[in-house]
Coordinates of C-alpha atoms in Angstrom, one line a residue:
X1 CA 0.0 0.0 0.0
X2 CA 1.2 3.5 -0.7
X3 CA 1.9 5.6 2.3
X4 CA 0.6 9.1 2.1
X5 CA 2.2 12.0 3.9
X6 CA 0.9 15.6 4.1
X7 CA 2.8 18.8 4.0
X8 CA 2.0 22.5 4.0
X9 CA 3.7 24.9 1.7
X10 CA 3.6 28.7 2.2
X11 CA 3.0 30.2 -1.3
X12 CA 3.6 33.9 -2.0
X13 CA 2.8 35.9 -5.1
X14 CA -0.6 34.4 -5.9
X15 CA -2.9 37.2 -7.0
X16 CA -6.2 35.5 -8.1
X17 CA -8.0 32.3 -8.6
X18 CA -6.3 31.5 -11.9
X19 CA -2.9 31.4 -10.0
X20 CA -4.5 28.8 -7.7
X21 CA -5.8 26.8 -10.6
X22 CA -2.4 27.0 -12.3
X23 CA -0.5 25.6 -9.3
X24 CA -3.1 22.9 -8.7
X25 CA -3.3 21.8 -12.3
X26 CA 0.5 21.6 -12.8
X27 CA 1.3 19.9 -9.5
X28 CA -1.4 17.2 -10.0
X29 CA 0.4 16.0 -13.0
X30 CA 3.6 15.3 -11.1
X31 CA 4.5 11.8 -9.9
X32 CA 4.0 11.1 -6.2
X33 CA 1.5 13.8 -5.6
X34 CA -1.9 12.5 -4.7
X35 CA -3.8 15.8 -4.2
X36 CA -3.1 19.4 -3.7
X37 CA -5.4 22.1 -2.2
X38 CA -4.4 25.8 -2.4
X39 CA -6.0 28.5 -0.2
X40 CA -5.5 31.9 -1.8
X41 CA -6.1 34.2 1.2
X42 CA -4.0 32.1 3.6
X43 CA -1.3 31.7 0.9
X44 CA -1.0 28.1 1.8
X45 CA -1.0 24.8 -0.2
X46 CA -1.8 21.5 1.4
X47 CA -0.1 18.7 -0.5
X48 CA -0.6 15.0 0.0
X49 CA 2.3 13.0 -1.4
X50 CA 4.0 9.7 -1.5
X51 CA 7.3 10.2 0.5
X52 CA 8.9 7.3 -1.4
X53 CA 8.6 9.3 -4.6
X54 CA 8.9 13.0 -3.7
X55 CA 9.9 15.2 -0.8
X56 CA 8.4 18.5 0.5
X57 CA 11.4 20.5 -0.6
X58 CA 11.0 19.2 -4.2
X59 CA 7.3 20.1 -4.1
X60 CA 8.2 23.7 -3.0
X61 CA 10.7 23.8 -5.9
X62 CA 8.0 22.7 -8.4
X63 CA 5.9 25.6 -7.2
X64 CA 8.8 28.0 -7.5
X65 CA 9.4 26.9 -11.1
X66 CA 5.9 28.1 -11.8
X67 CA 7.0 31.6 -10.7
X68 CA 5.7 31.8 -7.1
X69 CA 7.6 32.0 -3.9
X70 CA 7.3 28.8 -1.9
X71 CA 8.6 27.6 1.4
X72 CA 7.8 24.4 3.3
X73 CA 6.0 25.1 6.6
X74 CA 7.4 23.2 9.5
X75 CA 4.5 23.3 11.8
X76 CA 2.0 21.0 10.2
X77 CA -0.3 21.1 13.1
X78 CA -2.1 23.9 11.3
X79 CA -4.1 21.4 9.3
X80 CA -5.8 20.0 12.4
X81 CA -9.4 20.8 13.0
X82 CA -10.4 22.0 16.4
X83 CA -13.9 21.3 17.8
X84 CA -15.6 22.7 20.9
X85 CA -18.7 20.9 21.9
X86 CA -21.3 21.2 24.7
X87 CA -22.1 17.7 26.0
X88 CA -25.2 17.3 28.1
X89 CA -26.1 14.2 30.2
X90 CA -22.7 13.5 31.8
X91 CA -23.2 12.6 35.4
X92 CA -19.8 11.4 36.7
X93 CA -16.2 10.9 35.9
X94 CA -16.9 7.5 34.3
X95 CA -19.0 9.3 31.6
X96 CA -16.1 11.5 30.9
X97 CA -13.8 8.5 30.6
X98 CA -16.2 6.7 28.4
X99 CA -16.4 9.6 25.9
X100 CA -12.7 10.3 25.9
X101 CA -11.7 6.7 25.4
X102 CA -14.2 6.0 22.7
X103 CA -13.2 9.2 20.8
X104 CA -9.5 8.4 21.1
X105 CA -10.1 5.0 19.6
X106 CA -11.9 6.7 16.7
X107 CA -9.7 7.0 13.5
X108 CA -8.8 10.6 12.9
X109 CA -9.2 12.0 16.4
X110 CA -5.8 13.3 17.6
X111 CA -6.7 14.7 21.0
X112 CA -9.7 14.9 23.2
X113 CA -10.5 16.3 26.6
X114 CA -13.9 16.5 28.3
X115 CA -14.6 18.7 31.3
X116 CA -17.4 17.5 33.5
X117 CA -17.8 20.8 35.4
X118 CA -18.4 22.9 32.3
X119 CA -20.0 20.2 30.1
X120 CA -17.5 21.0 27.4
X121 CA -15.5 18.8 25.1
X122 CA -12.4 20.0 23.3
X123 CA -11.4 17.8 20.4
X124 CA -8.6 18.0 17.8
X125 CA -9.0 16.0 14.7
X126 CA -7.5 15.4 11.3
X127 CA -10.0 16.9 8.7
X128 CA -8.8 14.4 6.1
X129 CA -10.0 11.4 8.1
X130 CA -13.0 12.6 10.1
X131 CA -15.2 15.7 10.5
X132 CA -17.2 17.4 13.2
X133 CA -20.5 15.6 12.3
X134 CA -18.8 12.2 12.7
X135 CA -17.4 13.2 16.1
X136 CA -20.9 14.4 17.3
X137 CA -22.4 11.2 16.0
X138 CA -19.9 9.1 18.0
X139 CA -20.8 11.0 21.2
X140 CA -24.5 10.8 20.5
X141 CA -24.3 7.0 19.9
X142 CA -22.9 6.7 23.5
X143 CA -26.2 8.3 24.7
X144 CA -25.3 11.9 25.3
X145 CA -26.7 15.0 23.6
X146 CA -24.2 17.3 22.1
X147 CA -24.2 20.6 20.3
X148 CA -21.6 23.0 19.0
X149 CA -20.4 25.9 21.2
X150 CA -22.1 28.8 19.6
X151 CA -19.6 31.3 18.2
X152 CA -20.3 34.9 18.7
X153 CA -20.9 36.1 15.2
X154 CA -21.5 39.7 16.1
X155 CA -17.8 40.5 16.5
X156 CA -18.7 42.4 19.7
X157 CA -15.0 42.2 20.8
X158 CA -14.2 44.5 18.0
X159 CA -16.6 47.2 19.3
X160 CA -14.9 50.4 20.3
X161 CA -18.1 52.3 21.0
X162 CA -17.5 52.3 24.8
X163 CA -13.9 53.5 24.6
X164 CA -14.9 56.2 22.1
X165 CA -17.6 57.4 24.5
X166 CA -15.3 57.4 27.5
X167 CA -12.5 59.3 25.8
X168 CA -14.9 61.7 24.2
X169 CA -16.3 62.5 27.7
X170 CA -12.8 62.8 29.1
X171 CA -11.9 65.2 26.3
X172 CA -15.0 67.3 26.7
X173 CA -14.7 67.6 30.5
X174 CA -11.0 68.6 30.1
X175 CA -11.8 71.1 27.3
X176 CA -14.6 72.8 29.2
X177 CA -12.3 73.5 32.2
X178 CA -9.2 74.1 30.1
X179 CA -10.6 77.1 28.2
X180 CA -11.1 79.3 31.2
X181 CA -7.7 78.4 32.6
X182 CA -6.0 79.2 29.3
X183 CA -8.0 82.5 29.2
X184 CA -6.7 83.4 32.6
X185 CA -3.2 82.5 31.7
X186 CA -3.2 84.6 28.5
X187 CA -4.8 87.6 30.3
X188 CA -2.0 87.4 32.9
X189 CA 0.7 87.2 30.2
X190 CA -0.8 90.3 28.4
X191 CA -1.0 92.3 31.7
X192 CA 2.5 91.2 32.7
X193 CA 4.0 92.4 29.4
X194 CA 2.1 95.8 29.8
X195 CA 3.5 96.0 33.2
X196 CA 7.1 95.4 32.2
X197 CA 6.6 98.0 29.4
X198 CA 5.4 100.5 31.9
X199 CA 8.4 99.7 34.1
X200 CA 10.8 100.1 31.2
X201 CA 9.4 103.5 30.2
X202 CA 8.9 105.2 33.5
X203 CA 11.6 103.8 35.7
X204 CA 9.1 103.2 38.4
X205 CA 10.1 102.4 41.9
X206 CA 9.5 98.9 43.2
X207 CA 6.7 100.1 45.5
X208 CA 4.8 101.6 42.6
X209 CA 5.3 98.4 40.7
X210 CA 3.8 96.5 43.6
X211 CA 0.9 98.9 43.7
X212 CA 0.2 98.5 40.0
X213 CA 0.5 94.8 40.3
X214 CA -1.9 94.4 43.1
X215 CA -4.4 96.7 41.3
X216 CA -4.9 93.9 38.8
X217 CA -8.1 92.1 39.5
X218 CA -6.6 88.6 39.2
X219 CA -3.8 89.3 41.6
X220 CA -6.3 90.5 44.2
X221 CA -5.9 88.4 47.3
X222 CA -9.1 86.8 48.6
X223 CA -7.2 85.6 51.7
X224 CA -3.6 86.5 52.4
X225 CA -1.5 84.5 50.0
X226 CA -4.4 83.3 47.9
X227 CA -5.0 85.3 44.8
X228 CA -8.1 85.2 42.6
X229 CA -6.1 83.8 39.8
X230 CA -4.8 80.9 41.8
X231 CA -8.1 80.3 43.4
X232 CA -10.0 80.1 40.1
X233 CA -7.2 77.9 38.5
X234 CA -7.5 75.6 41.4
X235 CA -11.3 75.3 41.1
X236 CA -11.0 74.6 37.4
X237 CA -8.2 72.1 37.9
X238 CA -9.9 69.8 40.4
X239 CA -12.7 68.4 38.1
X240 CA -10.2 67.9 35.3
X241 CA -7.9 66.0 37.6
X242 CA -10.7 63.8 38.8
X243 CA -13.0 63.3 35.7
X244 CA -10.6 64.0 32.9
X245 CA -7.8 62.0 34.4
X246 CA -9.9 59.1 35.7
X247 CA -9.0 56.6 32.9
X248 CA -5.3 57.7 32.9
X249 CA -5.1 56.9 36.6
X250 CA -6.6 53.4 36.1
X251 CA -4.3 52.6 33.2
X252 CA -1.3 53.9 35.0
X253 CA -2.0 51.9 38.1
X254 CA -2.3 48.8 36.0
X255 CA 1.0 49.5 34.2
X256 CA 2.8 50.1 37.5
X257 CA 1.4 46.9 39.0
X258 CA 3.2 45.1 36.1
X259 CA 6.2 47.2 36.9
X260 CA 6.3 48.8 33.4
X261 CA 6.1 52.5 32.7
X262 CA 4.1 53.8 29.8
X263 CA 2.7 57.1 28.6
X264 CA -0.1 57.0 31.1
X265 CA 2.3 56.8 34.0
X266 CA 4.1 59.9 32.7
X267 CA 0.9 61.8 32.2
X268 CA -0.3 60.9 35.7
X269 CA 3.0 61.7 37.3
X270 CA 3.3 65.1 35.7
X271 CA -0.2 66.2 36.3
X272 CA -0.4 64.8 39.9
X273 CA 2.9 66.4 40.9
X274 CA 2.0 69.7 39.3
X275 CA -1.4 69.7 41.0
X276 CA -0.1 68.6 44.4
X277 CA 2.9 70.9 44.3
X278 CA 0.7 73.9 43.4
X279 CA -1.8 73.1 46.1
X280 CA 0.9 72.7 48.7
X281 CA 2.6 76.0 47.7
X282 CA -0.8 77.8 48.0
X283 CA -1.3 76.4 51.5
X284 CA 2.2 77.4 52.5
X285 CA 1.7 80.9 51.1
X286 CA -1.6 81.2 53.0
X287 CA 0.0 80.0 56.1
X288 CA 2.8 82.6 55.7
X289 CA 0.3 85.3 54.7
X290 CA 2.7 86.0 51.7
X291 CA 2.4 89.4 50.0
X292 CA 3.6 88.0 46.6
X293 CA 1.5 85.3 45.0
X294 CA 3.4 82.1 44.5
X295 CA 3.9 80.7 41.0
X296 CA 1.6 77.7 40.5
X297 CA 1.2 75.1 37.8
X298 CA -2.6 74.7 37.7
X299 CA -2.7 75.4 34.0
X300 CA -0.6 72.2 33.2
X301 CA -3.0 69.3 34.0
X302 CA -6.1 70.6 32.1
X303 CA -4.0 71.3 28.9
X304 CA -2.2 68.0 29.0
X305 CA -5.4 66.1 29.5
X306 CA -7.1 68.0 26.6
X307 CA -4.4 67.1 24.1
X308 CA -3.9 63.5 25.2
X309 CA -7.6 62.6 25.5
X310 CA -8.3 64.1 22.1
X311 CA -5.5 61.9 20.7
X312 CA -6.9 58.8 22.3
X313 CA -10.5 59.6 21.2
X314 CA -9.4 60.0 17.6
X315 CA -7.4 56.8 17.7
X316 CA -10.4 54.8 18.9
X317 CA -12.7 56.4 16.3
X318 CA -10.3 55.2 13.6
X319 CA -10.1 51.7 15.1
X320 CA -13.9 51.7 15.3
X321 CA -14.2 52.3 11.6
X322 CA -12.1 49.3 10.7
X323 CA -14.0 47.2 13.1
X324 CA -17.3 48.2 11.6
X325 CA -16.0 47.0 8.2
X326 CA -14.9 43.8 9.8
X327 CA -18.3 43.2 11.5
X328 CA -20.0 43.7 8.2
X329 CA -17.6 41.1 6.6
X330 CA -18.4 38.6 9.4
X331 CA -22.1 39.2 8.8
X332 CA -21.7 38.0 5.2
X333 CA -21.1 34.5 6.3
X334 CA -23.9 32.0 5.8
X335 CA -25.2 30.4 9.0
X336 CA -26.6 27.1 7.6
X337 CA -25.9 24.7 4.8
X338 CA -27.9 22.1 3.0
X339 CA -25.9 18.8 2.8
X340 CA -27.1 16.2 0.4
X341 CA -26.3 12.5 -0.1
X342 CA -25.8 11.4 -3.7
X343 CA -26.4 8.0 -5.0
X344 CA -25.0 6.6 -8.3
X345 CA -25.4 9.0 -11.2
X346 CA -25.7 11.9 -8.8
X347 CA -29.2 11.0 -7.8
X348 CA -30.3 13.0 -4.7
X349 CA -31.0 10.5 -1.9
X350 CA -31.5 12.8 1.0
X351 CA -30.7 16.3 2.2
X352 CA -30.4 17.9 5.7
X353 CA -29.9 21.4 7.1
X354 CA -26.9 21.7 9.3
X355 CA -24.9 24.5 11.0
X356 CA -22.2 25.9 8.8
X357 CA -19.6 24.8 11.3
X358 CA -20.6 21.2 10.8
X359 CA -19.8 21.1 7.1
X360 CA -16.9 18.8 6.5
X361 CA -14.3 18.8 3.7
X362 CA -15.7 16.6 0.8
X363 CA -19.3 17.1 1.7
X364 CA -21.7 17.7 -1.1
X365 CA -23.6 21.0 -0.5
X366 CA -26.7 22.1 -2.4
X367 CA -27.0 25.9 -3.0
X368 CA -30.4 27.1 -4.2
X369 CA -30.9 30.2 -6.3
X370 CA -30.6 33.3 -4.1
X371 CA -28.8 31.3 -1.5
X372 CA -25.3 32.1 -0.1
X373 CA -22.4 29.7 -0.5
X374 CA -21.7 28.4 3.0
X375 CA -18.2 27.2 2.2
X376 CA -15.5 27.4 -0.5
X377 CA -15.9 24.5 -2.9
X378 CA -16.0 23.2 -6.5
X379 CA -19.1 22.9 -8.6
X380 CA -20.0 19.3 -9.4
X381 CA -23.3 19.7 -11.0
X382 CA -25.5 22.6 -12.3
X383 CA -25.0 25.9 -14.1
X384 CA -25.5 29.3 -12.6
X385 CA -24.4 32.9 -12.4
X386 CA -22.8 33.9 -9.1
X387 CA -22.3 37.4 -7.6
X388 CA -18.8 37.3 -6.2
X389 CA -18.6 41.1 -5.6
X390 CA -17.8 40.7 -1.9
X391 CA -14.4 39.4 -2.8
X392 CA -13.7 40.7 -6.3
X393 CA -15.7 43.9 -6.3
X394 CA -16.9 42.9 -9.7
X395 CA -20.7 43.7 -10.1
X396 CA -21.2 41.4 -13.1
X397 CA -22.2 37.9 -12.1
X398 CA -19.7 35.2 -13.0
X399 CA -20.8 32.0 -14.8
X400 CA -20.2 28.8 -12.9
X401 CA -20.2 25.3 -14.4
X402 CA -18.9 22.0 -13.1
X403 CA -15.2 22.2 -12.2
X404 CA -15.3 26.0 -11.3
X405 CA -14.5 27.1 -7.8
X406 CA -16.9 29.1 -5.6
X407 CA -16.3 31.4 -2.7
X408 CA -18.1 31.3 0.7
X409 CA -20.4 34.2 1.2
X410 CA -21.0 34.9 -2.5
X411 CA -24.5 34.8 -3.7
X412 CA -25.9 32.2 -6.1
X413 CA -28.3 33.8 -8.6
X414 CA -30.4 31.8 -11.0
X415 CA -29.5 28.1 -11.0
X416 CA -29.3 25.4 -8.3
X417 CA -25.7 24.1 -7.8
X418 CA -24.2 21.1 -6.1
X419 CA -20.7 21.8 -4.8
X420 CA -18.1 19.7 -3.1
X421 CA -16.6 21.5 -0.1
X422 CA -12.9 22.2 -0.3
X423 CA -12.3 24.8 2.5
X424 CA -14.5 24.8 5.5
X425 CA -14.7 26.6 8.8
X426 CA -11.7 28.8 9.5
X427 CA -10.1 28.0 6.1
X428 CA -12.7 29.7 3.9
X429 CA -11.6 32.8 2.0
X430 CA -14.0 35.0 4.1
X431 CA -12.7 33.6 7.4
X432 CA -9.2 34.2 6.3
X433 CA -9.9 37.8 5.4
X434 CA -11.6 38.4 8.7
X435 CA -8.6 36.8 10.4
X436 CA -6.1 39.0 8.5
X437 CA -8.0 42.2 9.4
X438 CA -8.2 41.1 13.0
X439 CA -4.5 40.4 13.1
X440 CA -3.8 43.8 11.5
X441 CA -5.9 45.4 14.2
X442 CA -4.3 43.6 17.1
X443 CA -0.7 43.8 16.0
X444 CA 1.2 47.0 16.3
X445 CA 3.1 48.8 13.6
X446 CA 6.9 48.3 14.0
X447 CA 7.3 52.1 14.7
X448 CA 4.7 51.9 17.4
X449 CA 6.4 49.0 19.1
X450 CA 9.6 51.0 19.0
X451 CA 7.8 54.0 20.5
X452 CA 6.4 51.8 23.3
X453 CA 9.8 50.4 24.0
X454 CA 11.3 53.9 24.0
X455 CA 8.6 55.2 26.4
X456 CA 9.4 52.3 28.6
X457 CA 12.9 53.9 29.0
X458 CA 11.7 57.4 28.5
X459 CA 9.5 57.6 31.6
X460 CA 12.1 56.5 34.2
X461 CA 14.7 58.7 32.4
X462 CA 12.6 61.9 32.6
X463 CA 11.8 61.2 36.3
X464 CA 15.5 60.7 36.9
X465 CA 16.3 64.0 35.1
X466 CA 13.8 65.9 37.1
X467 CA 15.1 64.5 40.4
X468 CA 18.7 65.4 39.3
X469 CA 17.4 68.9 38.5
X470 CA 15.9 69.2 42.0
X471 CA 19.1 68.2 43.8
X472 CA 21.3 70.2 41.4
X473 CA 19.5 73.4 42.2
X474 CA 19.4 72.7 45.9
X475 CA 23.2 72.3 45.9
X476 CA 23.7 75.4 43.7
X477 CA 21.5 77.4 46.0
X478 CA 23.4 76.5 49.1
X479 CA 26.7 77.1 47.5
X480 CA 25.9 80.3 45.7
X481 CA 22.6 81.8 46.8
X482 CA 22.7 84.8 44.4
X483 CA 22.1 82.8 41.3
X484 CA 18.8 81.5 42.7
X485 CA 17.9 85.0 43.9
X486 CA 18.3 86.4 40.4
X487 CA 16.0 83.8 38.9
X488 CA 13.4 83.4 41.6
X489 CA 10.5 85.8 41.0
X490 CA 8.9 87.7 43.8
X491 CA 11.7 87.0 46.3
X492 CA 11.0 89.0 49.4
X493 CA 13.1 89.0 52.5
X494 CA 10.4 87.6 54.7
X495 CA 11.1 84.0 53.5
X496 CA 14.3 82.2 54.7
X497 CA 16.9 81.6 52.1
X498 CA 16.7 77.8 52.5
X499 CA 13.0 77.8 51.7
X500 CA 13.5 79.9 48.6
X501 CA 16.1 77.4 47.4
X502 CA 13.8 74.4 48.0
X503 CA 10.9 76.1 46.3
X504 CA 12.9 77.2 43.3
X505 CA 14.4 73.7 43.0
X506 CA 10.9 72.2 43.0
X507 CA 9.7 74.6 40.4
X508 CA 12.6 73.7 38.1
X509 CA 12.1 69.9 38.5
X510 CA 8.3 70.1 38.0
X511 CA 8.9 72.2 34.9
X512 CA 11.1 69.4 33.5
X513 CA 8.4 66.8 34.2
X514 CA 5.5 68.9 32.8
X515 CA 7.3 69.9 29.6
X516 CA 8.6 66.4 28.9
X517 CA 5.2 64.8 29.4
X518 CA 3.3 66.0 26.3
X519 CA 6.5 65.4 24.3
X520 CA 5.9 64.8 20.6
X521 CA 7.0 61.2 21.0
X522 CA 4.3 60.4 23.5
X523 CA 1.6 62.2 21.7
X524 CA 2.5 60.7 18.3

């Protein structure tokens, strides 16, 4: 008897169904090759050959001679079918053993495990030798009822609606509170520049400067040390920090729990520190009843959150668009198939409706006019026109006669066809497309992986730099106080030199954090 082995060849450079036909036609003529099945979307050929006559490497070489790229795939496990079943009526461990042992004895079943608690059976089988219906039949013959685990066809895991909603809300909240803060800031800048102009022209004394300064509405102190400007900024900042930053905090805590640092950690660090520092400085100023209002960073968190939540929102909207397309693709799949048994001379003996997942390779499927093709296959009998626009985009129907291939999901128009299933389940063209789109969505672009890797180093690096800045200024301050005095605005003799140095050092280091946070790398 001839032994038959099976190998898989990855084929590149196939563009259409004629390439597939070309490869299949030419290889069938070769000695030692029993059968060949090529899947266009998966770019994969399944070859059954006689190892005494020909080897996989030679098969790949034959395909290469036809002008395609071909490599033998090592992991041949890809051809195994996997079946998840719900089994009802099991009462004890012996039922489980009975099912498992019977299935393992069945020709074509490679692996089987049954869980009593969940009533589920997980089975791996060789689609050449056996199919899902045969397996179900075996279990039913033992006296149990079984059914397929229903797959979620709605593609709900691809739904980005909730994220879109949450980031949009995040963005709107941040924006509403950010605008007044920015307005206040711009107003302050304008007034400041007018003041410095006045100072330049009129050589005012410092006392007059102070008087002009305090005459500004925003610098008016509600309580000693608490100006209107700082009070309003604080009020606007709190809701942003809580509502706008909510998701960032959740994500950052998750990242830190896995001891990684991502963008969220940096955002949370910068905004929290800016917010806390500003609040503490205000409290200190109030406690000291300071004449000069401290420099606060309340404008940082709202602006950061606005930019970053806008970015996230747009990103999810874009993802949602692709997912919609994918959900539509998935909805094109037929749900049921009519399987027929043929007698001699292609006489119909019987037909039954089954779930599309139960169609096995080699089954004869009947497709009525107006019906969808449930699986990829070859026409055996009948003539018809088929609308294949879902794959080819071609609006004109294509004529199908015995020997032609048909694609799952395309629509049969005027004649009834009998087809023999060649690719079923996850191997159909449509399933392959869905799988490709899903993979494209889940996998990251190389540049994005690089950016993520960088921000892994970037975050600790920035934190380190700001800490270095803090200590550097403290040291400089205690060595040469005059440098600090020159740069520290609103220094009045009522505060001790040490405190001035500490405050200035903190300001410098927080500035480093806040500026590095919305860096172009992170936003991009």
